[in-house]
Every structure is written in structure tokens, then in C-alpha cells.
Coordinates of N, CA and C in Angstrom, one line a residue:
M1 N -62.4 137.6 -0.9 CA -61.4 136.6 -0.5 C -60.9 137.0 0.9
P2 N -60.9 136.0 1.8 CA -60.3 136.3 3.1 C -58.8 136.5 3.1
P3 N -58.2 137.2 4.0 CA -56.8 137.4 4.0 C -56.1 136.1 4.5
A4 N -54.8 136.0 4.2 CA -54.1 134.9 4.7 C -54.0 134.9 6.2
T5 N -54.1 133.8 6.8 CA -54.1 133.7 8.3 C -52.7 133.8 8.8
S6 N -52.5 134.6 9.8 CA -51.1 134.7 10.4 C -51.2 134.2 11.9
M7 N -51.1 132.9 12.0 CA -51.2 132.4 13.4 C -50.1 133.0 14.3
E8 N -48.9 133.0 13.9 CA -47.8 133.7 14.6 C -46.9 134.3 13.5
V9 N -46.8 135.6 13.5 CA -46.0 136.2 12.5 C -44.6 136.4 13.0
E10 N -43.7 135.8 12.3 CA -42.2 135.9 12.6 C -41.8 137.3 12.1
P11 N -41.2 138.1 13.0 CA -40.7 139.4 12.5 C -39.6 139.2 11.5
K12 N -39.6 140.2 10.6 CA -38.6 140.2 9.5 C -37.2 140.5 10.2
E13 N -36.2 140.1 9.6 CA -34.9 140.5 10.1 C -34.5 141.9 9.8
F14 N -34.2 142.7 10.8 CA -33.9 144.1 10.6 C -32.4 144.2 11.1
G15 N -31.9 145.4 10.9 CA -30.6 145.7 11.5 C -30.8 145.7 13.0
D16 N -29.7 145.3 13.8 CA -29.8 145.2 15.2 C -30.4 146.5 15.9
D17 N -30.0 147.7 15.4 CA -30.5 148.9 16.1 C -32.0 149.1 15.8
I18 N -32.5 148.7 14.6 CA -33.9 148.9 14.3 C -34.7 147.8 15.0
D19 N -34.2 146.5 14.9 CA -34.9 145.4 15.5 C -35.1 145.6 17.0
L20 N -34.2 146.1 17.7 CA -34.3 146.3 19.2 C -35.3 147.4 19.6
R21 N -35.6 148.3 18.7 CA -36.5 149.4 19.1 C -37.9 149.2 18.7
L22 N -38.2 148.2 17.8 CA -39.6 148.0 17.3 C -40.4 147.4 18.5
V23 N -41.7 147.7 18.5 CA -42.7 147.3 19.5 C -43.5 146.1 18.8
T24 N -43.6 145.0 19.6 CA -44.3 143.9 19.1 C -45.7 144.0 19.7
I25 N -46.8 143.9 18.9 CA -48.1 143.9 19.3 C -48.8 142.6 18.9
C26 N -49.4 142.0 19.9 CA -50.1 140.7 19.7 C -51.5 140.8 20.0
L27 N -52.4 140.2 19.2 CA -53.8 140.1 19.4 C -54.2 138.7 19.7
S28 N -54.8 138.4 20.9 CA -55.2 137.1 21.3 C -56.7 136.9 21.1
N29 N -57.1 135.8 20.4 CA -58.5 135.6 20.1 C -58.9 134.3 20.9
P30 N -59.8 134.5 21.9 CA -60.1 133.4 22.8 C -60.7 132.1 22.1
G31 N -60.6 131.0 22.8 CA -61.0 129.7 22.2 C -62.5 129.6 22.1
D32 N -63.3 130.5 22.8 CA -64.7 130.5 22.6 C -65.3 131.6 21.7
A33 N -64.4 132.2 20.9 CA -64.8 133.2 20.0 C -65.7 132.7 18.9
Q34 N -66.4 133.7 18.3 CA -67.3 133.3 17.2 C -66.7 133.4 15.8
G35 N -65.4 133.7 15.8 CA -64.7 133.7 14.5 C -63.4 134.4 14.6
A36 N -62.7 134.6 13.5 CA -61.4 135.2 13.4 C -61.5 136.7 13.8
K37 N -60.3 137.2 14.3 CA -60.1 138.6 14.6 C -58.9 139.1 13.9
G38 N -58.9 140.3 13.5 CA -57.7 140.8 12.9 C -57.4 142.3 13.3
F39 N -56.1 142.7 13.1 CA -55.7 144.1 13.4 C -54.7 144.5 12.4
D40 N -54.6 145.8 12.3 CA -53.6 146.4 11.4 C -53.5 147.9 11.7
I41 N -52.5 148.6 11.2 CA -52.4 150.0 11.3 C -52.9 150.7 10.0
R42 N -53.3 149.8 9.0 CA -53.9 150.3 7.8 C -55.4 150.0 7.8
R43 N -56.2 150.9 7.3 CA -57.6 150.8 7.3 C -58.1 150.4 5.9
E44 N -57.4 150.7 4.9 CA -57.9 150.6 3.5 C -58.2 149.2 3.0
S45 N -57.6 148.2 3.5 CA -57.8 146.9 3.0 C -58.0 145.9 4.2
L46 N -58.1 144.7 3.9 CA -58.3 143.7 5.0 C -57.0 143.6 5.9
P47 N -57.1 143.2 7.1 CA -55.9 143.3 8.0 C -54.9 142.3 7.6
R48 N -53.6 142.6 7.8 CA -52.5 141.7 7.5 C -52.3 140.7 8.6
Y49 N -52.8 141.0 9.8 CA -52.6 140.2 11.0 C -53.9 139.6 11.5
V50 N -54.1 138.3 11.4 CA -55.4 137.7 11.7 C -55.1 136.5 12.6
A51 N -55.9 136.5 13.7 CA -55.9 135.4 14.7 C -57.1 134.6 14.6
E52 N -57.0 133.3 14.3 CA -58.1 132.4 14.2 C -58.6 132.1 15.7
I53 N -59.7 131.4 15.8 CA -60.2 131.1 17.1 C -59.1 130.3 18.0
G54 N -58.9 130.8 19.2 CA -57.9 130.2 20.1 C -56.4 130.5 19.7
K55 N -56.2 131.4 18.8 CA -54.8 131.7 18.4 C -54.4 133.1 18.6
M56 N -53.2 133.5 18.3 CA -52.7 134.8 18.5 C -52.0 135.2 17.2
A57 N -52.1 136.5 16.9 CA -51.3 137.1 15.7 C -50.5 138.2 16.3
C58 N -49.3 138.3 15.8 CA -48.4 139.4 16.2 C -47.8 140.1 15.0
A59 N -47.4 141.4 15.3 CA -46.8 142.2 14.3 C -45.8 143.2 15.0
R60 N -44.9 143.8 14.3 CA -44.0 144.7 14.9 C -44.1 146.1 14.2
F61 N -44.1 147.1 15.0 CA -44.3 148.5 14.6 C -43.3 149.4 15.2
E62 N -43.2 150.6 14.5 CA -42.3 151.6 15.1 C -42.9 152.2 16.4
P63 N -42.1 152.5 17.3 CA -42.5 153.0 18.6 C -43.0 154.5 18.5
T64 N -44.1 154.7 17.8 CA -44.7 156.0 17.7 C -46.2 156.0 18.0
R65 N -46.9 157.0 17.8 CA -48.3 157.0 18.0 C -48.9 156.2 16.8
Q66 N -49.7 155.3 17.1 CA -50.3 154.4 16.0 C -51.8 154.4 16.2
M67 N -52.5 154.3 15.0 CA -54.0 154.0 15.1 C -54.1 152.6 14.7
L68 N -54.7 151.8 15.6 CA -54.9 150.4 15.3 C -56.4 150.2 14.9
Y69 N -56.6 149.4 13.9 CA -57.9 149.1 13.4 C -58.1 147.6 13.6
F70 N -59.3 147.2 14.1 CA -59.7 145.9 14.4 C -60.8 145.4 13.6
W71 N -60.7 144.1 13.1 CA -61.8 143.5 12.4 C -62.2 142.2 13.1
K72 N -63.5 141.8 12.9 CA -63.9 140.5 13.4 C -64.8 139.9 12.3
A73 N -64.8 138.5 12.3 CA -65.6 137.8 11.3 C -67.1 138.0 11.6
D74 N -67.8 138.2 10.5 CA -69.3 138.3 10.6 C -69.8 136.9 10.5
E75 N -71.2 136.8 10.4 CA -71.8 135.5 10.4 C -71.4 134.6 9.2
T76 N -70.9 135.2 8.1 CA -70.5 134.5 6.9 C -69.0 134.2 6.9
G77 N -68.3 134.7 7.9 CA -66.9 134.4 8.0 C -66.0 135.5 7.4
D78 N -66.6 136.5 6.8 CA -65.9 137.7 6.2 C -65.5 138.6 7.3
L79 N -64.3 139.1 7.3 CA -63.8 140.1 8.3 C -64.3 141.5 8.0
R80 N -64.9 142.1 9.0 CA -65.5 143.4 8.9 C -64.8 144.3 9.9
L81 N -64.5 145.5 9.5 CA -63.9 146.5 10.4 C -64.9 146.8 11.5
T82 N -64.4 146.7 12.7 CA -65.3 146.8 13.9 C -65.0 148.0 14.7
L83 N -63.7 148.3 15.0 CA -63.4 149.5 15.8 C -62.0 149.9 15.6
S84 N -61.6 151.1 16.1 CA -60.3 151.6 16.0 C -59.9 152.2 17.4
S85 N -58.6 152.3 17.6 CA -58.1 152.8 18.9 C -56.7 153.4 18.7
R86 N -56.5 154.5 19.3 CA -55.2 155.1 19.2 C -54.3 154.4 20.3
L87 N -53.1 154.2 19.9 CA -52.1 153.6 20.9 C -50.8 154.4 20.8
D88 N -50.4 155.0 21.9 CA -49.2 155.8 22.0 C -48.1 154.9 22.4
L89 N -47.2 154.5 21.4 CA -46.1 153.7 21.7 C -44.8 154.4 21.9
N90 N -44.8 155.8 22.0 CA -43.6 156.5 22.2 C -43.0 156.1 23.5
D91 N -41.7 156.0 23.5 CA -40.9 155.6 24.6 C -41.2 154.1 25.0
S92 N -41.6 153.3 24.1 CA -41.9 151.9 24.3 C -41.0 151.0 23.5
D93 N -39.8 151.5 23.2 CA -38.9 150.7 22.4 C -38.7 149.3 22.9
G94 N -38.8 148.3 22.0 CA -38.5 146.9 22.3 C -39.5 146.2 23.2
T95 N -40.6 146.8 23.5 CA -41.6 146.2 24.4 C -42.6 145.3 23.6
L96 N -43.3 144.5 24.4 CA -44.4 143.6 23.9 C -45.7 144.1 24.4
V97 N -46.7 144.3 23.5 CA -48.0 144.7 23.9 C -49.0 143.6 23.5
T98 N -49.7 143.1 24.5 CA -50.6 142.0 24.2 C -52.1 142.5 24.4
L99 N -52.9 142.3 23.4 CA -54.3 142.7 23.4 C -55.1 141.5 23.4
D100 N -56.0 141.4 24.3 CA -56.9 140.2 24.4 C -58.3 140.6 24.0
W101 N -58.8 139.9 23.0 CA -60.2 140.1 22.5 C -61.1 139.4 23.5
M102 N -61.9 140.1 24.3 CA -62.6 139.5 25.4 C -63.9 138.8 25.0
R103 N -64.7 139.4 24.2 CA -66.0 138.8 23.8 C -66.5 139.4 22.5
D104 N -67.4 138.7 21.9 CA -67.9 139.2 20.6 C -69.3 139.9 20.7
H105 N -69.8 140.1 21.8 CA -71.2 140.7 21.9 C -71.1 142.2 21.7

């Protein structure tokens, strides 16, 4: 079963001090993509944050070192883990990081 689509994820309400220091990460999926793209800091299950073709999905994380995992839809539309990347968010309190999925090849 595919995960729920998160076109734009509204951040949960946190206390002012926590809310101001979280880092927002957004994944942009181009309009000419071959399917949905997803990301998460968890690897064990399907991603919680999924961007359909031409959309963006966003999430908020602690400003620490994170391992991001990325999924893309295969030919049947199922999301498959594709790659991972370390992202050091230390000293990035309150910032926005936008990741653009460039192509599917």
C-alpha cells in the first residue's frame, strides 16, 4: 500500500523556543518526473513525506546531523528506496533547506 501523499506538510505546533529552532526540509519533484518522490530520516518503512509529480513535500527536523533517505516510484508506482545522504544541520536553527530532484535517470 503506498503511503499517504503529503503535498505540503503543515508543521505541528510546538512551543515557541522549539518551533524557532527546527529546520524545514523540502523536496521538490519536477513536473516532468516519472513518478512520486519521497524522503524521511527513517529507513525502516515507507517515507512519511511524499511529493507527487510537480509538487513539493516538507518536514521539520532537529538541527543536528541527519541521515536522509530518498525513495522514487518504480514502473508500477511503488516507492523504492533509492539513495541516502548525510546532512549536517548543526548551527542551522530555523532555516529552510530545499532539495530539488533533478531527473530520474
